[in-house]
Short mmCIF file of C-alpha atoms in Angstrom, two decimals:
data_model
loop_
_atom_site.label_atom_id
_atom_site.label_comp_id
_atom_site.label_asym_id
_atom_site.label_seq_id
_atom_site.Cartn_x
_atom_site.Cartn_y
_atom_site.Cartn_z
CA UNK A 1 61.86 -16.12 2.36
CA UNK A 2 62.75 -13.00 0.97
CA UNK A 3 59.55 -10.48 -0.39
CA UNK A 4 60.98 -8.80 -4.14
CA UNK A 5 59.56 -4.79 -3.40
CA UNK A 6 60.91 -4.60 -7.27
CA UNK A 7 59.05 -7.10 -8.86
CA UNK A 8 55.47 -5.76 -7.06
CA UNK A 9 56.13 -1.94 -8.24
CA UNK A 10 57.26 -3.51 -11.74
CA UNK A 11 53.94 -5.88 -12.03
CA UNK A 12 51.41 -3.59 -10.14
CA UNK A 13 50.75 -1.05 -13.20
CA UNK A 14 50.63 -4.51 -15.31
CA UNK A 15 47.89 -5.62 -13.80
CA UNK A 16 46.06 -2.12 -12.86
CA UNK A 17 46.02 -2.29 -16.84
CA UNK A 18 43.45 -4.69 -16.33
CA UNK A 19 41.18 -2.76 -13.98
CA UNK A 20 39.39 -1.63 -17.13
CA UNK A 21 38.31 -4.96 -18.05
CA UNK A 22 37.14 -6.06 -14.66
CA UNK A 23 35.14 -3.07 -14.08
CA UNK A 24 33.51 -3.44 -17.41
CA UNK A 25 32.47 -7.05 -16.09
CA UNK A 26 31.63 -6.05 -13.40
CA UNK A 27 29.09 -2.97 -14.63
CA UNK A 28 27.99 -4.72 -17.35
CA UNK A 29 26.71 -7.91 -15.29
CA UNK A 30 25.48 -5.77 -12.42
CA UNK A 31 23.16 -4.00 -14.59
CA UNK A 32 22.03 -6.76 -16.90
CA UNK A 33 21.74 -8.83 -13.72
CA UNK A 34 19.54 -6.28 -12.33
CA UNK A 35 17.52 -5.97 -15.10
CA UNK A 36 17.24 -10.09 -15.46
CA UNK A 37 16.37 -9.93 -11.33
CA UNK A 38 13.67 -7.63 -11.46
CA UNK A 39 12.26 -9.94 -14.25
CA UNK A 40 12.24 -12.54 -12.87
CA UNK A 41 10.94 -11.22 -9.30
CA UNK A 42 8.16 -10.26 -10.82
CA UNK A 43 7.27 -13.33 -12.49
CA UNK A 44 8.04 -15.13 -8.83
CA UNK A 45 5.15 -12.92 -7.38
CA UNK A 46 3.11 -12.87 -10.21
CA UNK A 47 0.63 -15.14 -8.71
CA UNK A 48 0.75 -17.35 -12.30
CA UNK A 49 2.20 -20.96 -11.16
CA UNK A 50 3.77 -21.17 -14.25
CA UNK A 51 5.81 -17.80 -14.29
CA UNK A 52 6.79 -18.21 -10.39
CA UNK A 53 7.51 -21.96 -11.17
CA UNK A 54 9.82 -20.79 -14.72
CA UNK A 55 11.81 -18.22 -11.77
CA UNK A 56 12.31 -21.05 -9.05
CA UNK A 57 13.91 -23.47 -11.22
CA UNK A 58 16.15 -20.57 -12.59
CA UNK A 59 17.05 -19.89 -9.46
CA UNK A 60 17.75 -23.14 -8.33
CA UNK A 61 19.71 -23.89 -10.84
CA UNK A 62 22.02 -20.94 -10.47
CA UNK A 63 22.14 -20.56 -7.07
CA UNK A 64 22.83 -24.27 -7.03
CA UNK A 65 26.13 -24.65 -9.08
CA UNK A 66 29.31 -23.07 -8.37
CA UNK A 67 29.92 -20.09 -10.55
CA UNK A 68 32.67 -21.43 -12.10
CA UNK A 69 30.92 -23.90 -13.50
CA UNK A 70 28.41 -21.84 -14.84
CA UNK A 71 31.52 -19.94 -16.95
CA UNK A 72 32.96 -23.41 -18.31
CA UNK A 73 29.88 -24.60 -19.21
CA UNK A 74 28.75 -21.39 -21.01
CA UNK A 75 32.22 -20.30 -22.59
CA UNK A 76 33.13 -24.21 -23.70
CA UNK A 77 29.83 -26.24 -23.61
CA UNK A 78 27.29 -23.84 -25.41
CA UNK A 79 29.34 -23.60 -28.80
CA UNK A 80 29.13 -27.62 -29.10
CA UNK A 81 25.28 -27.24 -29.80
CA UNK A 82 24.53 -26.29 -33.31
CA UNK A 83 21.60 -24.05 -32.72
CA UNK A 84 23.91 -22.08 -30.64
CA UNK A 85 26.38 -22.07 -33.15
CA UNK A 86 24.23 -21.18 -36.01
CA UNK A 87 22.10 -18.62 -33.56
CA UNK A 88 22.12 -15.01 -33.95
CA UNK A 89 23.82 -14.88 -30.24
CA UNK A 90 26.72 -16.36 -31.92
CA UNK A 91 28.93 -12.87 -31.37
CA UNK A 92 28.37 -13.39 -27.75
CA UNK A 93 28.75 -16.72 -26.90
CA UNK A 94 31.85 -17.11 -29.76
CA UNK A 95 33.69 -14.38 -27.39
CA UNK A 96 35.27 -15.22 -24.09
CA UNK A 97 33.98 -11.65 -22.65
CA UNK A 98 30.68 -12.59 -23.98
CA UNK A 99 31.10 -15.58 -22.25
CA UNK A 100 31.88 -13.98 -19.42
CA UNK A 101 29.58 -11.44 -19.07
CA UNK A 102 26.01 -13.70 -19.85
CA UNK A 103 27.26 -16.32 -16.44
CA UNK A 104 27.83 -13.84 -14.58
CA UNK A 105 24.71 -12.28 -15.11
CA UNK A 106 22.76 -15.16 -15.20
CA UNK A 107 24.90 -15.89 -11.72
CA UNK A 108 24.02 -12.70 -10.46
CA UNK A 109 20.45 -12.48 -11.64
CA UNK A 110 19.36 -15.52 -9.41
CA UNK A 111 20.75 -14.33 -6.43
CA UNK A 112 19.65 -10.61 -6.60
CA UNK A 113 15.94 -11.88 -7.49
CA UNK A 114 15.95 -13.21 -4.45
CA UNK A 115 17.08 -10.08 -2.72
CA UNK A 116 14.52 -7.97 -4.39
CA UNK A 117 12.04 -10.10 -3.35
CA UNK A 118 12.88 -9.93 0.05
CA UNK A 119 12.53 -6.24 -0.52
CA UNK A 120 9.21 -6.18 -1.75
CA UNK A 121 7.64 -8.60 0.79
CA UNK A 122 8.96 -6.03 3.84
CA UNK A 123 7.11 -3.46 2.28
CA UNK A 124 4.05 -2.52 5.30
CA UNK A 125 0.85 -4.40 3.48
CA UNK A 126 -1.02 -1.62 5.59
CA UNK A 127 1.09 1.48 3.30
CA UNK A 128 -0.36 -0.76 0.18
CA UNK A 129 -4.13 -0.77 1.65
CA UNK A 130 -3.66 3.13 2.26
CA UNK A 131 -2.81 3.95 -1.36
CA UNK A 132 -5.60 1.18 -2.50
CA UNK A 133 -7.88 3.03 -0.37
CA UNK A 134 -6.95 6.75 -2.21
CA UNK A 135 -7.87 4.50 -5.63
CA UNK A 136 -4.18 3.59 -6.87
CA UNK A 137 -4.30 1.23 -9.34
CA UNK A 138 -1.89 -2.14 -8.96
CA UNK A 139 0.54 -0.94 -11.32
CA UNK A 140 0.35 2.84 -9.67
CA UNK A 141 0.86 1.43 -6.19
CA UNK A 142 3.91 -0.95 -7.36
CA UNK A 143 5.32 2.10 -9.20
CA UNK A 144 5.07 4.87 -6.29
CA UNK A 145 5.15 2.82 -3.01
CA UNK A 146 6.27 -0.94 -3.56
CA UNK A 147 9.42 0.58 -5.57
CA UNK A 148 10.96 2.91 -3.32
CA UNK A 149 10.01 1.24 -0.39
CA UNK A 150 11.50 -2.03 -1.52
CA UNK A 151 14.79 -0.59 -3.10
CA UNK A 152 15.55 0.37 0.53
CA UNK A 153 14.88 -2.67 2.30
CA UNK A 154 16.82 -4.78 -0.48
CA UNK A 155 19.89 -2.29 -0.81
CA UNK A 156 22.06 -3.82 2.33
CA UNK A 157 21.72 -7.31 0.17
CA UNK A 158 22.12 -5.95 -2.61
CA UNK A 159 25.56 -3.97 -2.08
CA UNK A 160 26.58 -7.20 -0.50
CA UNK A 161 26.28 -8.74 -3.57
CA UNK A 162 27.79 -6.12 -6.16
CA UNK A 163 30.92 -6.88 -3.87
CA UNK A 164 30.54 -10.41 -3.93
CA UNK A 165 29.97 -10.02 -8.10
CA UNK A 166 33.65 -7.87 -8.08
CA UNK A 167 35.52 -10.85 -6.87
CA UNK A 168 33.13 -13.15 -9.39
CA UNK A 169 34.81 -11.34 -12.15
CA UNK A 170 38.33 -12.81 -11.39
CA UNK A 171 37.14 -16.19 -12.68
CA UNK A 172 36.73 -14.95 -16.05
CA UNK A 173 40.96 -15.13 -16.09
CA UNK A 174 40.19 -19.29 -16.31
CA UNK A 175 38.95 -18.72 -19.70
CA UNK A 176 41.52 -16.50 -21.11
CA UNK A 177 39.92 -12.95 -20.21
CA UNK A 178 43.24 -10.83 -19.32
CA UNK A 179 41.07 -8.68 -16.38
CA UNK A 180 43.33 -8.11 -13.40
CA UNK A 181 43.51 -11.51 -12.21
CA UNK A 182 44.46 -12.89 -15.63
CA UNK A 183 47.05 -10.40 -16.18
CA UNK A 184 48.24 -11.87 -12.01
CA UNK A 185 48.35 -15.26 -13.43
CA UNK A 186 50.24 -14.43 -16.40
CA UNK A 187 53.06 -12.51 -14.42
CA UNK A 188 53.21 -15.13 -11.65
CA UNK A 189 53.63 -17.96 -14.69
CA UNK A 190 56.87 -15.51 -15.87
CA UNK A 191 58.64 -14.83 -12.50
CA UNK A 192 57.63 -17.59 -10.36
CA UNK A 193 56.34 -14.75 -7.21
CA UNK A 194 52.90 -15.68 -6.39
CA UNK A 195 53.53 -14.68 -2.91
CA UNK A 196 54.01 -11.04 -3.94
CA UNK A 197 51.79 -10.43 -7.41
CA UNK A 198 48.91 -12.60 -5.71
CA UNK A 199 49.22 -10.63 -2.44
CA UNK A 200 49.30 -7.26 -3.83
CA UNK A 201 46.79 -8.53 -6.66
CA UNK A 202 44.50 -8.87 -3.17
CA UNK A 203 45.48 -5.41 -2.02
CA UNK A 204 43.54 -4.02 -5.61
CA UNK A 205 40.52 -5.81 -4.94
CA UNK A 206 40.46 -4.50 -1.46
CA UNK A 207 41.41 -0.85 -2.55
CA UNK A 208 38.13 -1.06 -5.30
CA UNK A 209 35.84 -2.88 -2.54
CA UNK A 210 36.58 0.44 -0.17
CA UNK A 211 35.25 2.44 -3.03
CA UNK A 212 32.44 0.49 -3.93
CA UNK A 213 31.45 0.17 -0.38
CA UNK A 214 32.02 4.16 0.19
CA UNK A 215 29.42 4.41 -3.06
CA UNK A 216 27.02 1.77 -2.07
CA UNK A 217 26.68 3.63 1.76
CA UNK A 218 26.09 6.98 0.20
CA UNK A 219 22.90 5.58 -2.08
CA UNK A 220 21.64 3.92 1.27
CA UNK A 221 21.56 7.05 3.20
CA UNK A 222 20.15 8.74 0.19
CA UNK A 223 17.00 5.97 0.30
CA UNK A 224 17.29 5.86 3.85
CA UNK A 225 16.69 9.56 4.15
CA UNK A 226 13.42 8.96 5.36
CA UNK A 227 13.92 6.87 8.16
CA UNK A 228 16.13 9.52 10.67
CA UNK A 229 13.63 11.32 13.06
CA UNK A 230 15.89 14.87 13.00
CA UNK A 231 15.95 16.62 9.76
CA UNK B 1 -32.15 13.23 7.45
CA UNK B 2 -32.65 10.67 5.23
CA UNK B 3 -32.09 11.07 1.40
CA UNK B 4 -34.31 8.83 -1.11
CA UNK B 5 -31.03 6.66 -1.88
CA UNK B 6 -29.08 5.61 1.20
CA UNK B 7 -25.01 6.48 0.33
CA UNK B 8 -23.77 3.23 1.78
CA UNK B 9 -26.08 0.16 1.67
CA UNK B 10 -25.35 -3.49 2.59
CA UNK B 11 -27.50 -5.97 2.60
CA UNK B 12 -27.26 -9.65 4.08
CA UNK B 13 -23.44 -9.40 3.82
CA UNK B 14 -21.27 -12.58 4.89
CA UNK B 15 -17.89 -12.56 4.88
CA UNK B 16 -15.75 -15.79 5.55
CA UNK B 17 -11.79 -15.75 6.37
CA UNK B 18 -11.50 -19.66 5.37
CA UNK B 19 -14.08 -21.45 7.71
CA UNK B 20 -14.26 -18.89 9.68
CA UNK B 21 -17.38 -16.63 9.11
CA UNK B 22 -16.20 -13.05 10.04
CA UNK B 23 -19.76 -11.17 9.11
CA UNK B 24 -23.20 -12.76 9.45
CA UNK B 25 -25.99 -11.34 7.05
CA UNK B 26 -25.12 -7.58 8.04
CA UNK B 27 -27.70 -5.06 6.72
CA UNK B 28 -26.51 -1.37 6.88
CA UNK B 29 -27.63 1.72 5.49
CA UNK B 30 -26.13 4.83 5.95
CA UNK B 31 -27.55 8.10 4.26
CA UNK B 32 -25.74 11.12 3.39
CA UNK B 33 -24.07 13.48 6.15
CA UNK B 34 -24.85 10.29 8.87
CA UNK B 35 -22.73 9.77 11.60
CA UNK B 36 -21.93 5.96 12.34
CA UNK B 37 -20.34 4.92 15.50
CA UNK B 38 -19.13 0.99 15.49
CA UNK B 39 -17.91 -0.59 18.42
CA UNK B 40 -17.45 -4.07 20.18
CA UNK B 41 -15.25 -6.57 21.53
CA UNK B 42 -12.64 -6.83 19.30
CA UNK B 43 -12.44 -9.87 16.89
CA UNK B 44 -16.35 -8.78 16.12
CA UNK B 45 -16.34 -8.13 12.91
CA UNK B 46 -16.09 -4.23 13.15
CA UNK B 47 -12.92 -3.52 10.72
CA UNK B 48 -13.81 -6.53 8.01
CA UNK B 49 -17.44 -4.48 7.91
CA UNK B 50 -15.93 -1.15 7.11
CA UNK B 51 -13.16 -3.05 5.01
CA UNK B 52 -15.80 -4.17 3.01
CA UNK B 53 -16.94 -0.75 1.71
CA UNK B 54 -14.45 -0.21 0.19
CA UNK B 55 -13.44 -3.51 -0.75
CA UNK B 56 -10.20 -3.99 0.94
CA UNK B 57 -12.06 -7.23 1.85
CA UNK B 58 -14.27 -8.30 -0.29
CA UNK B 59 -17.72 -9.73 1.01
CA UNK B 60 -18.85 -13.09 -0.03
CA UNK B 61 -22.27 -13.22 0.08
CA UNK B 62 -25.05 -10.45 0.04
CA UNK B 63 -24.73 -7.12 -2.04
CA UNK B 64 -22.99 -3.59 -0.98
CA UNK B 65 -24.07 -0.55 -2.52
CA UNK B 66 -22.51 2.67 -2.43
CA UNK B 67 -23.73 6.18 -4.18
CA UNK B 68 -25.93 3.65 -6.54
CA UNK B 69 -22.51 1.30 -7.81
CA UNK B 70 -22.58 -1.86 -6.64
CA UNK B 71 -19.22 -3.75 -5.09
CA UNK B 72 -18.39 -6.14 -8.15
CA UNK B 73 -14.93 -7.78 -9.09
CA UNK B 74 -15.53 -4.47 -12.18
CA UNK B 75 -12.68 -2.39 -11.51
CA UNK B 76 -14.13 0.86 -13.26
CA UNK B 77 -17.09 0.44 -10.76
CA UNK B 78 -14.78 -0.19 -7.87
CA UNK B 79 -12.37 2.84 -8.82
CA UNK B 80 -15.11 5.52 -8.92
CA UNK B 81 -16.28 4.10 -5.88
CA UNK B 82 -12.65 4.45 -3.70
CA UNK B 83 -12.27 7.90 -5.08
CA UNK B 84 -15.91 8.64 -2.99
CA UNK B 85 -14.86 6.30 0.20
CA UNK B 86 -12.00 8.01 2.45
CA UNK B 87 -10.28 5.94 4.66
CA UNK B 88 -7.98 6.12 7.99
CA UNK B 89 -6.22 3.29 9.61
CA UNK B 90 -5.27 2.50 12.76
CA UNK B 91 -1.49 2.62 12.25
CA UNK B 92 -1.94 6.02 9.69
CA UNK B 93 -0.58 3.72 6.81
CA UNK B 94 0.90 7.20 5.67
CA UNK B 95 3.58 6.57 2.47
CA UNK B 96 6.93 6.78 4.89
CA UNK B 97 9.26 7.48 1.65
CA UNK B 98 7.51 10.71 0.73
CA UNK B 99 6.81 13.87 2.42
CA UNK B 100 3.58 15.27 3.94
CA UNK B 101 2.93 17.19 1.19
CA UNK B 102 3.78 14.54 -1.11
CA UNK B 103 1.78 12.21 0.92
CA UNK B 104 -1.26 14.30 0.09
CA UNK B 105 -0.30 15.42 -3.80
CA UNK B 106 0.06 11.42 -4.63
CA UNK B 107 -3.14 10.23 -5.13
CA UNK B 108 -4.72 13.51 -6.04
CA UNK B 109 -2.08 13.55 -9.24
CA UNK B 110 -2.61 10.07 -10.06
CA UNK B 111 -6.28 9.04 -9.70
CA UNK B 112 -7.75 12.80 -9.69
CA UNK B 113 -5.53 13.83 -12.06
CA UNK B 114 -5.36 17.26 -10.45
CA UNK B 115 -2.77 19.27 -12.06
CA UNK B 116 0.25 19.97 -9.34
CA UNK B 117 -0.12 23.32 -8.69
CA UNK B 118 -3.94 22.73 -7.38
CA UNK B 119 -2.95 19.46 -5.82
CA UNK B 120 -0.63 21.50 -3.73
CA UNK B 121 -3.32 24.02 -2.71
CA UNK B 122 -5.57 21.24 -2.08
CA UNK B 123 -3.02 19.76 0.32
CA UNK B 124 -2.29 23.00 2.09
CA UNK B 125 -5.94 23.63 2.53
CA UNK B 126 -6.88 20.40 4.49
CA UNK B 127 -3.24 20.74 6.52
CA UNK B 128 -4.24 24.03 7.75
CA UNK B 129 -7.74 22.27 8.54
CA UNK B 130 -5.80 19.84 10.79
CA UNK B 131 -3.62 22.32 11.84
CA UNK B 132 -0.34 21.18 10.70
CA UNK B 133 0.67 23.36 7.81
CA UNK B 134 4.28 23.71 8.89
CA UNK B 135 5.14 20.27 8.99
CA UNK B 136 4.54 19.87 5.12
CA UNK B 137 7.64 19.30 4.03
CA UNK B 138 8.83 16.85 7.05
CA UNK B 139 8.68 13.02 6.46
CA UNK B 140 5.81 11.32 8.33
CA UNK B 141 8.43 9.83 10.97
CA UNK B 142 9.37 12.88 12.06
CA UNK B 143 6.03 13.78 13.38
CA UNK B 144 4.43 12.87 16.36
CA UNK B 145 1.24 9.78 16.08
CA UNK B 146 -1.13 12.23 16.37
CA UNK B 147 -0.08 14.64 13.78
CA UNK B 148 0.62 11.15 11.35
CA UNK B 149 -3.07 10.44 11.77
CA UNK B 150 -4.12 14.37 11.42
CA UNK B 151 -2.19 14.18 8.19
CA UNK B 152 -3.90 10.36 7.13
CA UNK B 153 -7.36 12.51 7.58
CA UNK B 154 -6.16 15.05 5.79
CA UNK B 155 -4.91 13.02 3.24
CA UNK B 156 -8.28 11.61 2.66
CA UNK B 157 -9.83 14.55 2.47
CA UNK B 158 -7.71 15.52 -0.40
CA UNK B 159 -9.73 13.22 -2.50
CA UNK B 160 -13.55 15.17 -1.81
CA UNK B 161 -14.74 11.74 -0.46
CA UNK B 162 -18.48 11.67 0.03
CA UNK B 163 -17.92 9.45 3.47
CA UNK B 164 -14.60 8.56 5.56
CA UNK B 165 -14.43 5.31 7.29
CA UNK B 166 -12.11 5.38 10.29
CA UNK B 167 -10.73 2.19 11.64
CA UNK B 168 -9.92 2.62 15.28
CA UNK B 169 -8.10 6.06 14.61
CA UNK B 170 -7.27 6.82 17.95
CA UNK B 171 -6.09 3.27 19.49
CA UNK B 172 -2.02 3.22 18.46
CA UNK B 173 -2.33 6.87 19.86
CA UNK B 174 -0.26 7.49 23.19
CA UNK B 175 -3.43 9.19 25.73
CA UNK B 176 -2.41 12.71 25.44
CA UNK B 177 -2.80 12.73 21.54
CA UNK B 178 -5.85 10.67 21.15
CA UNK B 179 -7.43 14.41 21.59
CA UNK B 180 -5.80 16.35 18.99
CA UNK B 181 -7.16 13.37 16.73
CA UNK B 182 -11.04 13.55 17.92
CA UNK B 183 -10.86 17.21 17.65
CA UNK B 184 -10.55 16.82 14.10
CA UNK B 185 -12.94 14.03 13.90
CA UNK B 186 -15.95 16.08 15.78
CA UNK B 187 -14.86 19.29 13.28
CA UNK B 188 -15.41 17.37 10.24
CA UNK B 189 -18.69 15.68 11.68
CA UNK B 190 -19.63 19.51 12.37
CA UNK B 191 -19.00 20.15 8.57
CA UNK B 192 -21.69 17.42 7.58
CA UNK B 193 -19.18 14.88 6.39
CA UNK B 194 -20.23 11.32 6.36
CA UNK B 195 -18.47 9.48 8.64
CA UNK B 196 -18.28 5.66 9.64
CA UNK B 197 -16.03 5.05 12.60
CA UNK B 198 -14.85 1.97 14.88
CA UNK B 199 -13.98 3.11 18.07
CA UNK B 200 -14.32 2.80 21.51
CA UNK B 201 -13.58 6.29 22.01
CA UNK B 202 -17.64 6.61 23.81
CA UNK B 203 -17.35 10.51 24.77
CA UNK B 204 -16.97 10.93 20.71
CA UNK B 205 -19.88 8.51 20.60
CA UNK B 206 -21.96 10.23 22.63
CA UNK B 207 -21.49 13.91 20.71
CA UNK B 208 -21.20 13.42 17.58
CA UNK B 209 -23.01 10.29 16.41
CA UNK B 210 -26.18 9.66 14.92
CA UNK B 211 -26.38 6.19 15.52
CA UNK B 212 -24.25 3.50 17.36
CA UNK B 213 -24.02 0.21 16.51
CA UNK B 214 -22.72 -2.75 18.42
CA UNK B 215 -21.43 -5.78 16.91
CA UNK B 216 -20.38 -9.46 18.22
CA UNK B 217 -19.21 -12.77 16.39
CA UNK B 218 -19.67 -10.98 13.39
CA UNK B 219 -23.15 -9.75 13.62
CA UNK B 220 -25.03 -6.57 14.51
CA UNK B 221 -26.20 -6.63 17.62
CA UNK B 222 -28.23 -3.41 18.18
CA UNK B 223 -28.05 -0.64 16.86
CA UNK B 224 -29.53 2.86 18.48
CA UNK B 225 -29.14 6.50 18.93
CA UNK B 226 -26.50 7.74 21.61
CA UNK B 227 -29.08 8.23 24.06
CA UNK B 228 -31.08 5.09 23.93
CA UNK B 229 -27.58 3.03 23.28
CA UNK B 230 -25.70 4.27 25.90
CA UNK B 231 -28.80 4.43 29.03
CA UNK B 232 -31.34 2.11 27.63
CA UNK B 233 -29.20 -0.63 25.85
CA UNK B 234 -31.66 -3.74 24.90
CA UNK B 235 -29.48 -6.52 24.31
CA UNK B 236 -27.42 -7.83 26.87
CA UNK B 237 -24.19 -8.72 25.39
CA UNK B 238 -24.41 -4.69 24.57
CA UNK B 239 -25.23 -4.48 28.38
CA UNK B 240 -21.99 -6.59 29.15
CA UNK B 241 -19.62 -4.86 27.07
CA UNK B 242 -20.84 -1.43 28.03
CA UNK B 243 -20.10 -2.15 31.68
CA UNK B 244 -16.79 -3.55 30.69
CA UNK B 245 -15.73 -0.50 29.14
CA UNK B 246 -17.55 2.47 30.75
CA UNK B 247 -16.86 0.98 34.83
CA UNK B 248 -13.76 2.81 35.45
#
């Protein structure tokens, strides 16, 4: 078969037009999802049945159903319920991005909880007693040793799953979202070359991963500054 | 020595870990500037005593005094009373994320509420006391054990406790450090501090304590001055496990 050099360098700065869209998935859901995570890690170690029971099922749930899915069912099941419909989260869930951007958060949020979690349970219970000891409060000693500690512990899993969440955001092309992958399918449906748009379409996502993996190393050696004996 | 009000007082203190009764109806009083030396076999009861001071574990049965509070579930009561009880661990427990000086600003800042610049004159005060001003601005891994546990001391001694409790400070220590550690120890005892330590460390024992005390299955067994403890002990499960650890 022959491989159409042309058609790549004509179609590449197509769908590099749609690197905006998938990094604004991408950020957007990364930092809700970390905000929803940390929520609901804390009501998973809260000690209150009801608040760690409320995070399980959550979890469950989302860590139990495949992403895609979760998009379908928010971007074409929610606006069949009235209440949605009528809501004041309308905007969002009337929009395809909106759409978009709440599964994969609510995706995202399950699994980094977890992660977090992780992180906080590997923090030394005898650094804890020390600063109980000096008379920090619960809230002080989760603020100025759980924290830091944790964020360190968790980052590994976490970058793992910022990557993971990049290649998420290509699904958001099934429901009309024209990221990079959408703007892919769209060529390939003109010219008939998925061999060479999907293949170079795979180069892209490797070329941002190599970034994002560059970035993600640098904050770990900044939290991991701690743990190298010269210095 | 003995003040009208003892500093530390327990009386008939239990403490169960599930069935398991860890402390039996201890009764302890310790006045100000004493020197208490703990030991025993280990699994006696020696750590969940001190523990209980400051309520890392909390006791279930008899009543614990200290400087006139008594050990409730009232946090108020049980704040003022960790900002008087200093303590170092075993494994230093220092914050690894933070620096030596910021291991000793932390808890001066937040539960003092020192301002920063004192704080840090604090800190450099008790670091020259333990001899390690230089390494202030290292990370506590990149000191050796026994400068982590000079810098734990110090770090409680940032607070002005009225009485440190020290939990086996010198057992995670490699040989040739475990002195650099007692040094300290005897200084501070020198100074009039009030000090309650578990250790087997019996040459500290010997010079610097006021009274030893021997514990077993979670009660205390005797309980004497250096002299009488160490050539006269009464009990013989003291006898036992002072041959154990003094024949060789």
């Amino acid at each position: 078969m022959s491989f159409d050099l042309p058609l790549i360098a004509e179609a590449l700065p197509k769908m590099l037009m749609g690197i905006g869209l998938t990094f604004q998935l991408l950020v957007l859901s990364a930092i809700l999802g970390l905000a929803l995570a940390i929520g609901v890690m804390l009501m998973r170690i809260s000690g209150k049945w009801y608040l760690s029971w409320l995070a399980q099922v959550y979890i469950y749930v989302f860590r139990g159903t495949p992403i895609l899915v979760q998009i379908f069912i928010v971007y074409y099941g929610f606006p069949q319920l009235d209440f949605i419909r009528e809501g004041f989260l309308w905007p969002i869930f009337r929009d395809p991005f909106g759409c978009a951007i709440v599964a994969l958060t609510l995706n995202t949020g399950a699994y980094v909880s977890e992660i977090l979690r992780g992180g906080v349970l590997g923090v030394d219970r005898g650094v804890l007693e020390a600063g109980e000891a000096l008379g920090l409060s619960k809230s002080q000693r989760f603020i100025y040793l759980t924290t830091p500690i944790a964020s360190r512990l968790a980052l590994p899993a976490y970058g793992n799953d910022i990557i993971s969440l990049l290649k998420s955001t290509a699904l958001a092309s099934t429901i009309t979202l024209a990221d990079m992958t959408g703007i892919a399918r769209t060529i390939v449906a003109q010219t008939y070359a998925p061999y060479e748009i999907f293949i170079s379409l795979a180069i892209v996502y490797m070329i941002v991963t190599f970034f994002l993996q560059k970035l993600l190393g640098r904050v770990e050696r900044y939290l991991g500054r701690y743990t190298i004996r010269e210095g | 020595m003995t003040s009208p009000q003892p500093l530390i007082q327990m009386q008939n203190v239990d403490k169960y870990f599930g069935n398991f009764q860890a402390l039996k109806k201890i009764n302890l009083s310790v006045s100000k500037g004493e020197r208490i030396v703990v030991c025993g076999p280990s699994g006696s009861g020696k750590s969940t005593m001190i523990r209980c001071i400051n309520r890392l574990e909390k006791h279930n049965g008899g009543t614990i005094i200290i400087d006139g509070i008594e050990l409730t579930d009232d946090l108020k009561d049980l704040n003022a009373v960790r900002r008087e009880v200093g303590m170092v661990f075993q494994s230093f427990n220092l914050f690894p994320h933070m620096t030596i000086m910021n291991n000793l600003m932390l808890a001066q800042k937040l539960v003092r509420k020192t301002p920063k610049a004192e704080a840090r004159e604090v800190a450099m005060h008790y670091l020259e006391r333990v001899k390690i001003p230089e390494q202030a601005e290292k990370y506590p891994i990149q000191l050796s054990g026994g400068q982590q546990q000079r810098v734990a001391i110090a770090r409680a001694l940032c607070m002005k406790p009225e009485v440190i409790l020290f939990d086996e400070p010198t057992s995670a220590l490699d040989p040739e450090m475990i002195n650099e550690v007692l040094e300290v120890m005897v200084d501070l005892a020198r100074d009039g501090m009030t000090m309650i330590c578990v250790t087997h460390e019996m040459g500290f024992a010997r010079s610097v304590a006021d009274r030893v005390i021997f514990m077993d299955a979670g009660e205390i067994v005797e309980e004497a001055e250096p002299e009488t403890f160490f050539n006269a002990p009464k009990n013989d499960r003291t006898k036992l496990f002072l041959s154990q650890i003094l024949s060789h």
